[in-house]
């Protein structure tokens, strides 16, 4: 029998990258920075039942769906993971992710800790990256400076952020933690983690 020969094709490179972090930590900016720097990366557009804001672009930031439509997606097992965040539901389209991975792409999921745990349970090869604030004080300051919410909601997000950080450290879903004290440095560090993990999968020796 001819020994099986593994050819290096682009399909070897498919990798799922989870990026999480509390709101106000700058994870969307870091996510977009990673996406820009890695040419074969693609951002997974989640379905959500939350209201669209003026800053959101349908089909680019999210697909905005009704509760009924979200129920259908859950029931037909069309979501790789989903979670309730601040009373709204968010989920990752499974078929699209599978297709992009099969094409060898770096597929970026910007999801919460609950979702990350589900993805890691189903796909242990996924790489989990968690973005941390430099300190709790800085996080609170950043949440306030967005000026788009009441103090009550800011405090709620702040408590939730602290709980999420604790959970991220304990749950085992994250392979790396990046502190966003300086945006360019944080993006650089995230890129280094991603490139190292991808290199490892290709069997490259990494120092
Ligand atoms: P926002 O409404 O501020 O855009 O997002 C709220 C939270 O939902 C963020 O922590 C974001 O990472 C998370 N999120 C966005 N899409 C998904 C998703 O598809 N699945 C899960 N589990 N969380 C998501």
PDB file of C-alpha atoms and ligand atoms in Angstrom:
ATOM      1  CA  UNK A   1       0.000   0.000   0.000  1.00  0.00           C
ATOM      2  CA  UNK A   2       1.297   3.444  -0.835  1.00  0.00           C
ATOM      3  CA  UNK A   3       2.048   5.384   2.306  1.00  0.00           C
ATOM      4  CA  UNK A   4      -0.369   8.210   2.777  1.00  0.00           C
ATOM      5  CA  UNK A   5       1.281  11.436   1.816  1.00  0.00           C
ATOM      6  CA  UNK A   6       0.072  14.592   3.399  1.00  0.00           C
ATOM      7  CA  UNK A   7       0.300  17.418   0.915  1.00  0.00           C
ATOM      8  CA  UNK A   8       0.644  20.939   2.176  1.00  0.00           C
ATOM      9  CA  UNK A   9      -2.434  22.636   0.833  1.00  0.00           C
ATOM     10  CA  UNK A  10      -4.086  25.784   2.054  1.00  0.00           C
ATOM     11  CA  UNK A  11      -6.752  23.652   3.706  1.00  0.00           C
ATOM     12  CA  UNK A  12      -4.192  22.649   6.337  1.00  0.00           C
ATOM     13  CA  UNK A  13      -4.255  26.188   7.604  1.00  0.00           C
ATOM     14  CA  UNK A  14      -7.864  26.476   8.746  1.00  0.00           C
ATOM     15  CA  UNK A  15      -7.930  27.749  12.306  1.00  0.00           C
ATOM     16  CA  UNK A  16     -10.640  29.022  14.569  1.00  0.00           C
ATOM     17  CA  UNK A  17      -9.667  32.072  16.610  1.00  0.00           C
ATOM     18  CA  UNK A  18     -11.899  33.061  19.528  1.00  0.00           C
ATOM     19  CA  UNK A  19     -11.482  36.616  20.787  1.00  0.00           C
ATOM     20  CA  UNK A  20     -13.274  37.564  23.995  1.00  0.00           C
ATOM     21  CA  UNK A  21     -13.044  40.281  26.589  1.00  0.00           C
ATOM     22  CA  UNK A  22     -15.308  42.466  28.669  1.00  0.00           C
ATOM     23  CA  UNK A  23     -17.122  45.361  27.060  1.00  0.00           C
ATOM     24  CA  UNK A  24     -15.001  48.512  27.036  1.00  0.00           C
ATOM     25  CA  UNK A  25     -11.708  46.637  26.770  1.00  0.00           C
ATOM     26  CA  UNK A  26     -11.170  47.408  23.089  1.00  0.00           C
ATOM     27  CA  UNK A  27     -11.614  43.870  21.792  1.00  0.00           C
ATOM     28  CA  UNK A  28     -13.449  44.912  18.630  1.00  0.00           C
ATOM     29  CA  UNK A  29     -10.542  47.183  17.659  1.00  0.00           C
ATOM     30  CA  UNK A  30      -8.076  44.376  18.363  1.00  0.00           C
ATOM     31  CA  UNK A  31     -10.217  41.917  16.406  1.00  0.00           C
ATOM     32  CA  UNK A  32     -10.331  44.258  13.413  1.00  0.00           C
ATOM     33  CA  UNK A  33      -6.559  44.810  13.722  1.00  0.00           C
ATOM     34  CA  UNK A  34      -5.894  41.062  13.573  1.00  0.00           C
ATOM     35  CA  UNK A  35      -8.307  40.719  10.671  1.00  0.00           C
ATOM     36  CA  UNK A  36      -6.507  43.456   8.713  1.00  0.00           C
ATOM     37  CA  UNK A  37      -3.034  42.038   9.376  1.00  0.00           C
ATOM     38  CA  UNK A  38      -3.766  38.430   8.390  1.00  0.00           C
ATOM     39  CA  UNK A  39      -4.750  38.314   4.748  1.00  0.00           C
ATOM     40  CA  UNK A  40      -6.646  35.015   4.780  1.00  0.00           C
ATOM     41  CA  UNK A  41      -8.643  35.813   7.904  1.00  0.00           C
ATOM     42  CA  UNK A  42     -12.402  36.207   7.925  1.00  0.00           C
ATOM     43  CA  UNK A  43     -14.704  37.603  10.598  1.00  0.00           C
ATOM     44  CA  UNK A  44     -17.704  35.517  11.567  1.00  0.00           C
ATOM     45  CA  UNK A  45     -20.837  37.654  11.532  1.00  0.00           C
ATOM     46  CA  UNK A  46     -23.051  36.544  14.421  1.00  0.00           C
ATOM     47  CA  UNK A  47     -26.813  36.435  14.486  1.00  0.00           C
ATOM     48  CA  UNK A  48     -28.320  38.483  17.305  1.00  0.00           C
ATOM     49  CA  UNK A  49     -31.708  39.423  18.683  1.00  0.00           C
ATOM     50  CA  UNK A  50     -30.410  42.716  20.084  1.00  0.00           C
ATOM     51  CA  UNK A  51     -31.558  46.010  18.545  1.00  0.00           C
ATOM     52  CA  UNK A  52     -29.441  47.485  15.786  1.00  0.00           C
ATOM     53  CA  UNK A  53     -27.749  50.763  16.736  1.00  0.00           C
ATOM     54  CA  UNK A  54     -26.689  53.544  14.352  1.00  0.00           C
ATOM     55  CA  UNK A  55     -23.109  52.282  14.624  1.00  0.00           C
ATOM     56  CA  UNK A  56     -24.039  48.784  13.398  1.00  0.00           C
ATOM     57  CA  UNK A  57     -23.994  47.685   9.781  1.00  0.00           C
ATOM     58  CA  UNK A  58     -26.352  44.796   8.990  1.00  0.00           C
ATOM     59  CA  UNK A  59     -24.425  41.798   7.652  1.00  0.00           C
ATOM     60  CA  UNK A  60     -21.058  43.336   8.599  1.00  0.00           C
ATOM     61  CA  UNK A  61     -21.244  43.647  12.398  1.00  0.00           C
ATOM     62  CA  UNK A  62     -24.214  41.348  12.970  1.00  0.00           C
ATOM     63  CA  UNK A  63     -27.195  39.768  11.307  1.00  0.00           C
ATOM     64  CA  UNK A  64     -30.125  41.193  13.219  1.00  0.00           C
ATOM     65  CA  UNK A  65     -32.859  38.592  13.601  1.00  0.00           C
ATOM     66  CA  UNK A  66     -36.182  38.230  15.410  1.00  0.00           C
ATOM     67  CA  UNK A  67     -36.606  36.002  18.475  1.00  0.00           C
ATOM     68  CA  UNK A  68     -38.604  33.579  16.313  1.00  0.00           C
ATOM     69  CA  UNK A  69     -35.819  33.360  13.732  1.00  0.00           C
ATOM     70  CA  UNK A  70     -33.240  32.823  16.489  1.00  0.00           C
ATOM     71  CA  UNK A  71     -35.391  29.983  17.905  1.00  0.00           C
ATOM     72  CA  UNK A  72     -35.392  28.379  14.455  1.00  0.00           C
ATOM     73  CA  UNK A  73     -31.597  28.653  14.209  1.00  0.00           C
ATOM     74  CA  UNK A  74     -31.203  26.975  17.615  1.00  0.00           C
ATOM     75  CA  UNK A  75     -33.737  24.248  16.870  1.00  0.00           C
ATOM     76  CA  UNK A  76     -32.193  23.373  13.497  1.00  0.00           C
ATOM     77  CA  UNK A  77     -28.720  23.205  15.110  1.00  0.00           C
ATOM     78  CA  UNK A  78     -27.529  25.919  12.735  1.00  0.00           C
ATOM     79  CA  UNK A  79     -25.409  27.573  15.431  1.00  0.00           C
ATOM     80  CA  UNK A  80     -21.956  26.419  16.495  1.00  0.00           C
ATOM     81  CA  UNK A  81     -22.602  28.129  19.834  1.00  0.00           C
ATOM     82  CA  UNK A  82     -24.969  30.685  21.272  1.00  0.00           C
ATOM     83  CA  UNK A  83     -25.391  32.589  24.506  1.00  0.00           C
ATOM     84  CA  UNK A  84     -27.599  35.143  26.199  1.00  0.00           C
ATOM     85  CA  UNK A  85     -25.775  38.401  26.872  1.00  0.00           C
ATOM     86  CA  UNK A  86     -27.534  41.270  28.677  1.00  0.00           C
ATOM     87  CA  UNK A  87     -30.907  39.676  27.943  1.00  0.00           C
ATOM     88  CA  UNK A  88     -30.288  39.301  24.206  1.00  0.00           C
ATOM     89  CA  UNK A  89     -29.131  36.245  22.301  1.00  0.00           C
ATOM     90  CA  UNK A  90     -26.061  35.994  20.092  1.00  0.00           C
ATOM     91  CA  UNK A  91     -24.902  32.994  18.030  1.00  0.00           C
ATOM     92  CA  UNK A  92     -22.307  31.849  15.499  1.00  0.00           C
ATOM     93  CA  UNK A  93     -23.475  30.364  12.161  1.00  0.00           C
ATOM     94  CA  UNK A  94     -22.035  26.868  12.006  1.00  0.00           C
ATOM     95  CA  UNK A  95     -22.186  26.121   8.238  1.00  0.00           C
ATOM     96  CA  UNK A  96     -20.360  29.307   7.268  1.00  0.00           C
ATOM     97  CA  UNK A  97     -17.608  28.677   9.841  1.00  0.00           C
ATOM     98  CA  UNK A  98     -17.129  25.063   8.662  1.00  0.00           C
ATOM     99  CA  UNK A  99     -16.926  26.188   5.048  1.00  0.00           C
ATOM    100  CA  UNK A 100     -14.308  28.856   5.784  1.00  0.00           C
ATOM    101  CA  UNK A 101     -12.221  26.444   7.878  1.00  0.00           C
ATOM    102  CA  UNK A 102     -12.316  23.898   5.045  1.00  0.00           C
ATOM    103  CA  UNK A 103     -10.938  26.620   2.767  1.00  0.00           C
ATOM    104  CA  UNK A 104      -7.995  27.037   5.099  1.00  0.00           C
ATOM    105  CA  UNK A 105      -8.964  30.423   6.487  1.00  0.00           C
ATOM    106  CA  UNK A 106      -8.356  31.917   9.889  1.00  0.00           C
ATOM    107  CA  UNK A 107     -11.926  32.297  11.151  1.00  0.00           C
ATOM    108  CA  UNK A 108     -12.339  34.934  13.855  1.00  0.00           C
ATOM    109  CA  UNK A 109     -15.167  34.640  16.377  1.00  0.00           C
ATOM    110  CA  UNK A 110     -15.688  37.631  18.649  1.00  0.00           C
ATOM    111  CA  UNK A 111     -17.840  35.987  21.290  1.00  0.00           C
ATOM    112  CA  UNK A 112     -18.391  35.923  25.053  1.00  0.00           C
ATOM    113  CA  UNK A 113     -16.980  33.445  27.587  1.00  0.00           C
ATOM    114  CA  UNK A 114     -20.084  31.195  27.550  1.00  0.00           C
ATOM    115  CA  UNK A 115     -19.807  30.863  23.768  1.00  0.00           C
ATOM    116  CA  UNK A 116     -16.056  30.275  23.963  1.00  0.00           C
ATOM    117  CA  UNK A 117     -16.580  27.366  26.358  1.00  0.00           C
ATOM    118  CA  UNK A 118     -19.073  25.769  23.969  1.00  0.00           C
ATOM    119  CA  UNK A 119     -16.732  26.187  20.981  1.00  0.00           C
ATOM    120  CA  UNK A 120     -13.744  24.749  22.875  1.00  0.00           C
ATOM    121  CA  UNK A 121     -15.854  21.753  23.951  1.00  0.00           C
ATOM    122  CA  UNK A 122     -16.838  21.070  20.337  1.00  0.00           C
ATOM    123  CA  UNK A 123     -13.614  22.114  18.649  1.00  0.00           C
ATOM    124  CA  UNK A 124     -10.680  21.801  21.069  1.00  0.00           C
ATOM    125  CA  UNK A 125      -8.277  22.953  18.342  1.00  0.00           C
ATOM    126  CA  UNK A 126      -9.758  26.444  18.434  1.00  0.00           C
ATOM    127  CA  UNK A 127      -7.380  29.084  19.792  1.00  0.00           C
ATOM    128  CA  UNK A 128      -8.858  31.209  22.571  1.00  0.00           C
ATOM    129  CA  UNK A 129      -7.586  34.722  23.191  1.00  0.00           C
ATOM    130  CA  UNK A 130      -8.910  36.902  26.010  1.00  0.00           C
ATOM    131  CA  UNK A 131      -8.362  40.663  26.102  1.00  0.00           C
ATOM    132  CA  UNK A 132      -7.808  42.149  29.560  1.00  0.00           C
ATOM    133  CA  UNK A 133      -7.953  45.780  30.662  1.00  0.00           C
ATOM    134  CA  UNK A 134      -4.746  47.174  32.259  1.00  0.00           C
ATOM    135  CA  UNK A 135      -6.671  47.486  35.548  1.00  0.00           C
ATOM    136  CA  UNK A 136     -10.228  47.549  36.888  1.00  0.00           C
ATOM    137  CA  UNK A 137     -10.016  51.330  37.334  1.00  0.00           C
ATOM    138  CA  UNK A 138      -9.064  51.821  33.692  1.00  0.00           C
ATOM    139  CA  UNK A 139     -11.915  49.575  32.602  1.00  0.00           C
ATOM    140  CA  UNK A 140     -14.453  51.581  34.605  1.00  0.00           C
ATOM    141  CA  UNK A 141     -13.037  54.797  33.169  1.00  0.00           C
ATOM    142  CA  UNK A 142     -13.348  53.434  29.626  1.00  0.00           C
ATOM    143  CA  UNK A 143     -16.922  52.272  30.179  1.00  0.00           C
ATOM    144  CA  UNK A 144     -17.776  55.770  31.444  1.00  0.00           C
ATOM    145  CA  UNK A 145     -16.000  57.591  28.641  1.00  0.00           C
ATOM    146  CA  UNK A 146     -18.172  55.911  26.022  1.00  0.00           C
ATOM    147  CA  UNK A 147     -20.974  58.113  27.390  1.00  0.00           C
ATOM    148  CA  UNK A 148     -23.635  56.075  25.726  1.00  0.00           C
ATOM    149  CA  UNK A 149     -25.130  54.540  28.861  1.00  0.00           C
ATOM    150  CA  UNK A 150     -26.562  55.479  32.235  1.00  0.00           C
ATOM    151  CA  UNK A 151     -24.370  55.144  35.365  1.00  0.00           C
ATOM    152  CA  UNK A 152     -26.591  52.241  36.467  1.00  0.00           C
ATOM    153  CA  UNK A 153     -25.943  50.344  33.245  1.00  0.00           C
ATOM    154  CA  UNK A 154     -22.227  51.196  33.399  1.00  0.00           C
ATOM    155  CA  UNK A 155     -22.024  49.689  36.910  1.00  0.00           C
ATOM    156  CA  UNK A 156     -23.877  46.606  35.682  1.00  0.00           C
ATOM    157  CA  UNK A 157     -21.428  46.188  32.799  1.00  0.00           C
ATOM    158  CA  UNK A 158     -18.518  46.757  35.195  1.00  0.00           C
ATOM    159  CA  UNK A 159     -19.679  43.978  37.581  1.00  0.00           C
ATOM    160  CA  UNK A 160     -20.325  41.711  34.623  1.00  0.00           C
ATOM    161  CA  UNK A 161     -16.844  42.473  33.248  1.00  0.00           C
ATOM    162  CA  UNK A 162     -15.171  41.543  36.546  1.00  0.00           C
ATOM    163  CA  UNK A 163     -17.158  38.301  36.703  1.00  0.00           C
ATOM    164  CA  UNK A 164     -16.267  37.510  33.078  1.00  0.00           C
ATOM    165  CA  UNK A 165     -12.535  38.062  33.712  1.00  0.00           C
ATOM    166  CA  UNK A 166     -12.609  35.681  36.688  1.00  0.00           C
ATOM    167  CA  UNK A 167     -14.517  33.102  34.667  1.00  0.00           C
ATOM    168  CA  UNK A 168     -12.100  33.439  31.718  1.00  0.00           C
ATOM    169  CA  UNK A 169      -9.146  32.620  33.968  1.00  0.00           C
ATOM    170  CA  UNK A 170     -10.888  29.638  35.532  1.00  0.00           C
ATOM    171  CA  UNK A 171     -12.741  27.991  32.647  1.00  0.00           C
ATOM    172  CA  UNK A 172      -9.789  26.739  30.597  1.00  0.00           C
ATOM    173  CA  UNK A 173     -11.175  27.982  27.262  1.00  0.00           C
ATOM    174  CA  UNK A 174      -8.378  30.526  26.703  1.00  0.00           C
ATOM    175  CA  UNK A 175      -4.893  29.793  25.445  1.00  0.00           C
ATOM    176  CA  UNK A 176      -3.619  33.343  25.817  1.00  0.00           C
ATOM    177  CA  UNK A 177      -4.397  36.586  27.641  1.00  0.00           C
ATOM    178  CA  UNK A 178      -3.462  39.946  26.146  1.00  0.00           C
ATOM    179  CA  UNK A 179      -3.575  43.167  28.163  1.00  0.00           C
ATOM    180  CA  UNK A 180      -4.761  46.179  26.207  1.00  0.00           C
ATOM    181  CA  UNK A 181      -2.622  48.920  27.733  1.00  0.00           C
ATOM    182  CA  UNK A 182      -1.487  50.142  24.328  1.00  0.00           C
ATOM    183  CA  UNK A 183      -3.536  49.238  21.274  1.00  0.00           C
ATOM    184  CA  UNK A 184      -0.705  48.690  18.770  1.00  0.00           C
ATOM    185  CA  UNK A 185       1.245  46.624  21.271  1.00  0.00           C
ATOM    186  CA  UNK A 186      -1.839  44.540  22.124  1.00  0.00           C
ATOM    187  CA  UNK A 187      -2.576  43.878  18.438  1.00  0.00           C
ATOM    188  CA  UNK A 188       1.082  42.923  17.911  1.00  0.00           C
ATOM    189  CA  UNK A 189       0.966  40.502  20.816  1.00  0.00           C
ATOM    190  CA  UNK A 190      -2.314  38.976  19.615  1.00  0.00           C
ATOM    191  CA  UNK A 191      -0.799  38.508  16.139  1.00  0.00           C
ATOM    192  CA  UNK A 192       2.259  36.815  17.607  1.00  0.00           C
ATOM    193  CA  UNK A 193       0.063  34.338  19.505  1.00  0.00           C
ATOM    194  CA  UNK A 194      -2.001  33.583  16.405  1.00  0.00           C
ATOM    195  CA  UNK A 195       1.008  33.136  14.114  1.00  0.00           C
ATOM    196  CA  UNK A 196       2.752  30.891  16.636  1.00  0.00           C
ATOM    197  CA  UNK A 197      -0.353  28.719  17.069  1.00  0.00           C
ATOM    198  CA  UNK A 198      -0.834  28.444  13.320  1.00  0.00           C
ATOM    199  CA  UNK A 199       2.837  27.661  12.797  1.00  0.00           C
ATOM    200  CA  UNK A 200       2.586  24.882  15.363  1.00  0.00           C
ATOM    201  CA  UNK A 201      -0.281  23.335  13.452  1.00  0.00           C
ATOM    202  CA  UNK A 202       1.801  23.362  10.293  1.00  0.00           C
ATOM    203  CA  UNK A 203       4.535  21.599  12.225  1.00  0.00           C
ATOM    204  CA  UNK A 204       6.933  24.518  11.980  1.00  0.00           C
ATOM    205  CA  UNK A 205       9.466  24.697  14.754  1.00  0.00           C
ATOM    206  CA  UNK A 206       8.859  27.816  16.727  1.00  0.00           C
ATOM    207  CA  UNK A 207      11.370  29.319  19.073  1.00  0.00           C
TER     208      UNK A 207
HETATM  209  P1  LIG B   1     -22.415  43.912  21.642  1.00  0.00           P
HETATM  210  O1  LIG B   1     -23.899  43.875  21.715  1.00  0.00           O
HETATM  211  O2  LIG B   1     -21.822  44.959  22.570  1.00  0.00           O
HETATM  212  O3  LIG B   1     -21.931  44.030  20.227  1.00  0.00           O
HETATM  213  O4  LIG B   1     -21.870  42.503  22.160  1.00  0.00           O
HETATM  214  C1  LIG B   1     -22.157  42.057  23.449  1.00  0.00           C
HETATM  215  C2  LIG B   1     -21.374  40.793  23.769  1.00  0.00           C
HETATM  216  O5  LIG B   1     -21.825  39.699  22.965  1.00  0.00           O
HETATM  217  C3  LIG B   1     -19.882  40.892  23.512  1.00  0.00           C
HETATM  218  O6  LIG B   1     -19.183  40.331  24.609  1.00  0.00           O
HETATM  219  C4  LIG B   1     -19.676  40.023  22.283  1.00  0.00           C
HETATM  220  O7  LIG B   1     -18.388  39.469  22.259  1.00  0.00           O
HETATM  221  C5  LIG B   1     -20.727  38.970  22.484  1.00  0.00           C
HETATM  222  N1  LIG B   1     -21.081  38.266  21.238  1.00  0.00           N
HETATM  223  C6  LIG B   1     -21.197  38.804  20.000  1.00  0.00           C
HETATM  224  N2  LIG B   1     -21.511  37.848  19.097  1.00  0.00           N
HETATM  225  C7  LIG B   1     -21.584  36.670  19.787  1.00  0.00           C
HETATM  226  C8  LIG B   1     -21.873  35.311  19.412  1.00  0.00           C
HETATM  227  O8  LIG B   1     -22.112  34.972  18.267  1.00  0.00           O
HETATM  228  N3  LIG B   1     -21.870  34.402  20.412  1.00  0.00           N
HETATM  229  C9  LIG B   1     -21.605  34.716  21.714  1.00  0.00           C
HETATM  230  N4  LIG B   1     -21.597  33.723  22.590  1.00  0.00           N
HETATM  231  N5  LIG B   1     -21.330  35.974  22.099  1.00  0.00           N
HETATM  232  C10 LIG B   1     -21.319  36.943  21.155  1.00  0.00           C
END
